[in-house]
């Protein structure tokens, strides 16, 4: 996907390749990807197709509370974690109300989120969109889009963000009936375990090859994509020693 922005840095008009992009997204999701791959896809869509500067995903934890299960970078992960700690911010509100929350100018929402807004501004973000990840009429997570400019969000962006969030939920939950919502909440634990395992694998590859974590991160993702393997299987093989890091390059 290519990033779509106006000349002033804001998200652009409806991209001509939207149909192609949606086809690529759904093709990746219907092939029963693992949770880590689904969450990685949703952050990619946020930054590449919706023009966000950073993205993050929160999921409702079994028994209550929220967990950060995906983020495009360290700043986004910090802000997502902050929202879970202070129970405040656009993504928290989106999950609580099961509705889409927009803030075209975060500085104007200091009263609404007095602790979150200063931290977001300090991190370089000026606007935000939070999209509920809904299942059976309740929000089981939230997809957060952060922008480094004040942004008037276009209708197609908001609708596409919701479509992608809905598709991600469907990909994460492959079960019908009353068990669906419970099954989705259980994926939170799996997603967190996947993230921990991925971090361990990055450490192993970086240490073994003497490279930066970012390069190790890219090498793992590239290997999984090139060999059409589930990311969980690749990171598991690295951490248990059955895949030599040298084979990633």
Tab-separated table of C-alpha atoms in Angstrom:
chain	number	residue	atom	x	y	z
A	1	UNK	CA	0.000	0.000	0.000
A	2	UNK	CA	1.097	3.568	-0.537
A	3	UNK	CA	0.508	6.417	1.860
A	4	UNK	CA	-2.176	8.917	0.815
A	5	UNK	CA	-1.690	12.489	2.065
A	6	UNK	CA	-2.529	15.951	0.846
A	7	UNK	CA	0.271	18.409	0.150
A	8	UNK	CA	-0.317	19.998	3.570
A	9	UNK	CA	0.383	16.673	5.269
A	10	UNK	CA	-3.217	15.717	5.979
A	11	UNK	CA	-4.899	12.537	4.781
A	12	UNK	CA	-5.851	12.734	1.128
A	13	UNK	CA	-9.013	12.278	-0.872
A	14	UNK	CA	-10.459	8.903	-1.687
A	15	UNK	CA	-7.568	6.930	-3.226
A	16	UNK	CA	-8.076	5.607	-6.721
A	17	UNK	CA	-6.728	2.197	-5.711
A	18	UNK	CA	-9.143	1.768	-2.771
A	19	UNK	CA	-10.871	-1.264	-4.322
A	20	UNK	CA	-7.518	-2.912	-4.956
A	21	UNK	CA	-6.389	-2.109	-1.412
A	22	UNK	CA	-9.554	-3.560	0.129
A	23	UNK	CA	-9.194	-6.684	-1.999
A	24	UNK	CA	-5.631	-7.123	-0.728
A	25	UNK	CA	-6.739	-6.624	2.878
A	26	UNK	CA	-9.584	-9.138	2.697
A	27	UNK	CA	-7.404	-11.667	0.858
A	28	UNK	CA	-4.908	-11.582	3.719
A	29	UNK	CA	-7.627	-11.889	6.342
A	30	UNK	CA	-9.606	-14.759	4.837
A	31	UNK	CA	-6.532	-16.982	4.740
A	32	UNK	CA	-6.922	-17.588	8.517
A	33	UNK	CA	-3.871	-15.604	9.637
A	34	UNK	CA	-2.632	-15.811	13.205
A	35	UNK	CA	-3.595	-13.051	15.631
A	36	UNK	CA	-0.238	-11.293	15.379
A	37	UNK	CA	-0.563	-11.016	11.590
A	38	UNK	CA	-4.110	-9.630	11.852
A	39	UNK	CA	-3.034	-6.984	14.343
A	40	UNK	CA	0.013	-6.101	12.226
A	41	UNK	CA	-2.251	-5.676	9.200
A	42	UNK	CA	-4.606	-3.287	10.970
A	43	UNK	CA	-1.714	-1.037	12.040
A	44	UNK	CA	-0.339	-1.102	8.481
A	45	UNK	CA	-3.701	-0.026	7.075
A	46	UNK	CA	-3.845	2.837	9.564
A	47	UNK	CA	-0.482	4.269	8.599
A	48	UNK	CA	-0.355	3.352	4.901
A	49	UNK	CA	-3.917	3.725	3.623
A	50	UNK	CA	-5.439	6.092	6.176
A	51	UNK	CA	-2.345	8.271	6.423
A	52	UNK	CA	-2.007	8.130	10.224
A	53	UNK	CA	1.358	8.994	11.728
A	54	UNK	CA	0.983	6.172	14.244
A	55	UNK	CA	-1.585	3.565	15.233
A	56	UNK	CA	-2.400	1.270	18.115
A	57	UNK	CA	-4.879	-1.405	19.116
A	58	UNK	CA	-6.422	-2.022	22.532
A	59	UNK	CA	-8.393	-5.153	23.377
A	60	UNK	CA	-10.657	-5.765	26.337
A	61	UNK	CA	-9.001	-8.124	28.795
A	62	UNK	CA	-10.919	-11.194	30.021
A	63	UNK	CA	-12.384	-10.149	33.355
A	64	UNK	CA	-12.175	-6.425	32.543
A	65	UNK	CA	-9.543	-3.807	31.783
A	66	UNK	CA	-7.667	-3.062	28.569
A	67	UNK	CA	-4.412	-4.314	27.089
A	68	UNK	CA	-2.215	-2.877	24.344
A	69	UNK	CA	-1.841	-5.643	21.770
A	70	UNK	CA	-0.393	-3.740	18.806
A	71	UNK	CA	1.264	-0.419	18.039
A	72	UNK	CA	3.053	0.975	15.011
A	73	UNK	CA	5.902	2.435	17.059
A	74	UNK	CA	7.126	3.205	20.566
A	75	UNK	CA	5.309	6.531	20.885
A	76	UNK	CA	2.002	4.955	19.941
A	77	UNK	CA	2.573	2.091	22.382
A	78	UNK	CA	3.320	4.588	25.161
A	79	UNK	CA	0.118	6.539	24.506
A	80	UNK	CA	-1.974	3.393	24.284
A	81	UNK	CA	-0.492	2.156	27.568
A	82	UNK	CA	-1.127	5.562	29.122
A	83	UNK	CA	-4.799	5.349	28.193
A	84	UNK	CA	-5.105	1.974	29.917
A	85	UNK	CA	-3.332	3.292	33.025
A	86	UNK	CA	-5.344	6.499	33.457
A	87	UNK	CA	-8.588	5.159	31.941
A	88	UNK	CA	-8.773	8.213	29.728
A	89	UNK	CA	-8.415	9.040	26.040
A	90	UNK	CA	-10.147	8.623	22.683
A	91	UNK	CA	-9.667	4.861	22.463
A	92	UNK	CA	-10.942	4.325	26.008
A	93	UNK	CA	-14.043	6.407	25.227
A	94	UNK	CA	-14.577	4.604	21.925
A	95	UNK	CA	-14.550	1.215	23.641
A	96	UNK	CA	-16.774	2.397	26.496
A	97	UNK	CA	-19.394	3.840	24.123
A	98	UNK	CA	-18.875	1.408	21.216
A	99	UNK	CA	-18.825	4.441	18.920
A	100	UNK	CA	-16.288	6.167	16.710
A	101	UNK	CA	-14.532	9.092	18.462
A	102	UNK	CA	-12.790	11.893	16.557
A	103	UNK	CA	-10.599	14.724	17.763
A	104	UNK	CA	-9.551	16.939	14.812
A	105	UNK	CA	-7.647	19.171	17.252
A	106	UNK	CA	-6.454	17.446	20.422
A	107	UNK	CA	-5.507	20.741	22.050
A	108	UNK	CA	-9.199	21.652	22.038
A	109	UNK	CA	-10.023	18.495	24.011
A	110	UNK	CA	-7.856	19.152	27.091
A	111	UNK	CA	-10.943	19.374	29.298
A	112	UNK	CA	-12.228	16.031	28.045
A	113	UNK	CA	-8.881	14.222	28.473
A	114	UNK	CA	-6.781	16.416	30.817
A	115	UNK	CA	-4.011	13.852	31.336
A	116	UNK	CA	-3.959	12.232	27.903
A	117	UNK	CA	-3.893	15.353	25.714
A	118	UNK	CA	-0.667	16.906	27.117
A	119	UNK	CA	1.134	13.571	26.680
A	120	UNK	CA	-0.141	13.193	23.102
A	121	UNK	CA	0.883	16.742	22.198
A	122	UNK	CA	4.303	16.222	23.762
A	123	UNK	CA	4.712	13.103	21.613
A	124	UNK	CA	4.035	15.196	18.515
A	125	UNK	CA	0.430	14.262	17.761
A	126	UNK	CA	-2.240	16.869	17.017
A	127	UNK	CA	-5.363	14.857	16.147
A	128	UNK	CA	-6.822	11.397	16.662
A	129	UNK	CA	-9.516	8.954	15.617
A	130	UNK	CA	-10.581	5.966	17.712
A	131	UNK	CA	-12.557	3.223	15.985
A	132	UNK	CA	-14.461	0.634	18.033
A	133	UNK	CA	-13.818	-3.031	17.324
A	134	UNK	CA	-17.331	-4.375	17.810
A	135	UNK	CA	-18.800	-7.817	18.277
A	136	UNK	CA	-22.416	-8.615	19.101
A	137	UNK	CA	-23.205	-4.917	19.615
A	138	UNK	CA	-20.474	-4.262	22.157
A	139	UNK	CA	-16.925	-3.033	21.792
A	140	UNK	CA	-14.264	-5.625	22.504
A	141	UNK	CA	-11.396	-3.385	21.466
A	142	UNK	CA	-10.377	-0.147	19.822
A	143	UNK	CA	-8.286	0.905	16.808
A	144	UNK	CA	-6.514	4.214	17.475
A	145	UNK	CA	-5.223	6.500	14.681
A	146	UNK	CA	-2.879	9.354	15.632
A	147	UNK	CA	-1.916	12.220	13.288
A	148	UNK	CA	0.898	14.745	13.555
A	149	UNK	CA	-1.257	17.548	12.089
A	150	UNK	CA	-4.668	18.948	12.936
A	151	UNK	CA	-6.908	17.002	10.597
A	152	UNK	CA	-10.461	17.253	9.314
A	153	UNK	CA	-11.357	13.623	8.818
A	154	UNK	CA	-13.152	12.726	5.648
A	155	UNK	CA	-16.132	10.410	5.677
A	156	UNK	CA	-14.413	7.731	3.608
A	157	UNK	CA	-11.553	7.562	6.111
A	158	UNK	CA	-13.881	7.032	9.052
A	159	UNK	CA	-15.942	4.445	7.191
A	160	UNK	CA	-12.846	2.596	5.967
A	161	UNK	CA	-11.398	2.589	9.466
A	162	UNK	CA	-14.582	0.962	10.748
A	163	UNK	CA	-14.614	-1.568	7.921
A	164	UNK	CA	-11.033	-2.596	8.657
A	165	UNK	CA	-11.760	-2.866	12.389
A	166	UNK	CA	-14.806	-5.039	11.650
A	167	UNK	CA	-12.817	-7.256	9.287
A	168	UNK	CA	-10.103	-7.674	11.904
A	169	UNK	CA	-12.670	-8.787	14.475
A	170	UNK	CA	-14.087	-11.341	12.036
A	171	UNK	CA	-10.600	-12.658	11.331
A	172	UNK	CA	-9.844	-12.982	15.044
A	173	UNK	CA	-13.093	-14.751	15.822
A	174	UNK	CA	-13.827	-17.878	13.825
A	175	UNK	CA	-16.803	-19.049	15.871
A	176	UNK	CA	-20.572	-18.511	15.822
A	177	UNK	CA	-23.190	-18.283	18.543
A	178	UNK	CA	-22.989	-17.160	22.148
A	179	UNK	CA	-19.335	-18.185	22.476
A	180	UNK	CA	-18.139	-15.599	19.954
A	181	UNK	CA	-17.656	-12.687	22.356
A	182	UNK	CA	-15.976	-14.887	24.957
A	183	UNK	CA	-13.714	-16.348	22.283
A	184	UNK	CA	-12.698	-12.875	21.168
A	185	UNK	CA	-11.730	-11.897	24.706
A	186	UNK	CA	-9.638	-15.037	24.951
A	187	UNK	CA	-7.660	-13.884	21.916
A	188	UNK	CA	-6.368	-11.022	24.049
A	189	UNK	CA	-4.274	-13.486	26.023
A	190	UNK	CA	-3.050	-15.159	22.833
A	191	UNK	CA	-2.186	-11.806	21.259
A	192	UNK	CA	-0.227	-10.740	24.333
A	193	UNK	CA	1.667	-14.035	24.354
A	194	UNK	CA	2.435	-13.586	20.654
A	195	UNK	CA	3.785	-10.098	21.335
A	196	UNK	CA	6.028	-11.344	24.159
A	197	UNK	CA	7.330	-14.168	21.982
A	198	UNK	CA	7.970	-11.734	19.128
A	199	UNK	CA	9.963	-9.476	21.450
A	200	UNK	CA	12.043	-12.437	22.605
A	201	UNK	CA	12.703	-13.463	19.006
A	202	UNK	CA	13.795	-9.922	18.102
A	203	UNK	CA	16.235	-10.026	21.012
A	204	UNK	CA	17.656	-13.385	19.934
A	205	UNK	CA	18.123	-12.288	16.317
A	206	UNK	CA	19.620	-8.911	17.245
A	207	UNK	CA	22.024	-10.485	19.727
A	208	UNK	CA	23.063	-13.349	17.464
A	209	UNK	CA	23.588	-11.267	14.341
A	210	UNK	CA	24.858	-8.137	16.094
A	211	UNK	CA	22.220	-5.898	14.517
A	212	UNK	CA	19.793	-3.279	15.792
A	213	UNK	CA	16.386	-4.455	17.075
A	214	UNK	CA	14.647	-2.602	14.228
A	215	UNK	CA	16.666	-4.572	11.682
A	216	UNK	CA	15.941	-7.820	13.520
A	217	UNK	CA	12.243	-6.909	13.545
A	218	UNK	CA	12.288	-6.352	9.770
A	219	UNK	CA	14.225	-9.574	9.136
A	220	UNK	CA	11.689	-11.676	11.041
A	221	UNK	CA	8.710	-10.111	9.276
A	222	UNK	CA	10.435	-10.465	5.901
A	223	UNK	CA	11.182	-14.139	6.488
A	224	UNK	CA	7.595	-14.878	7.519
A	225	UNK	CA	6.226	-13.092	4.451
A	226	UNK	CA	8.704	-14.618	2.008
A	227	UNK	CA	8.029	-18.172	3.200
A	228	UNK	CA	4.260	-17.664	3.749
A	229	UNK	CA	4.572	-18.701	7.393
A	230	UNK	CA	2.544	-17.582	10.389
A	231	UNK	CA	4.521	-15.030	12.365
A	232	UNK	CA	3.920	-17.029	15.567
A	233	UNK	CA	5.535	-20.106	14.003
A	234	UNK	CA	8.616	-18.151	12.934
A	235	UNK	CA	9.138	-16.450	16.300
A	236	UNK	CA	8.516	-19.742	18.106
A	237	UNK	CA	11.160	-21.471	15.980
A	238	UNK	CA	13.652	-18.694	16.699
A	239	UNK	CA	13.087	-18.769	20.448
A	240	UNK	CA	13.230	-22.578	20.708
A	241	UNK	CA	16.395	-22.722	18.600
A	242	UNK	CA	15.007	-24.666	15.639
A	243	UNK	CA	15.471	-21.696	13.278
A	244	UNK	CA	18.966	-20.259	13.031
A	245	UNK	CA	18.843	-16.422	12.903
A	246	UNK	CA	21.509	-16.557	10.207
A	247	UNK	CA	18.908	-18.090	7.880
A	248	UNK	CA	16.798	-14.922	8.062
A	249	UNK	CA	19.199	-12.929	5.931
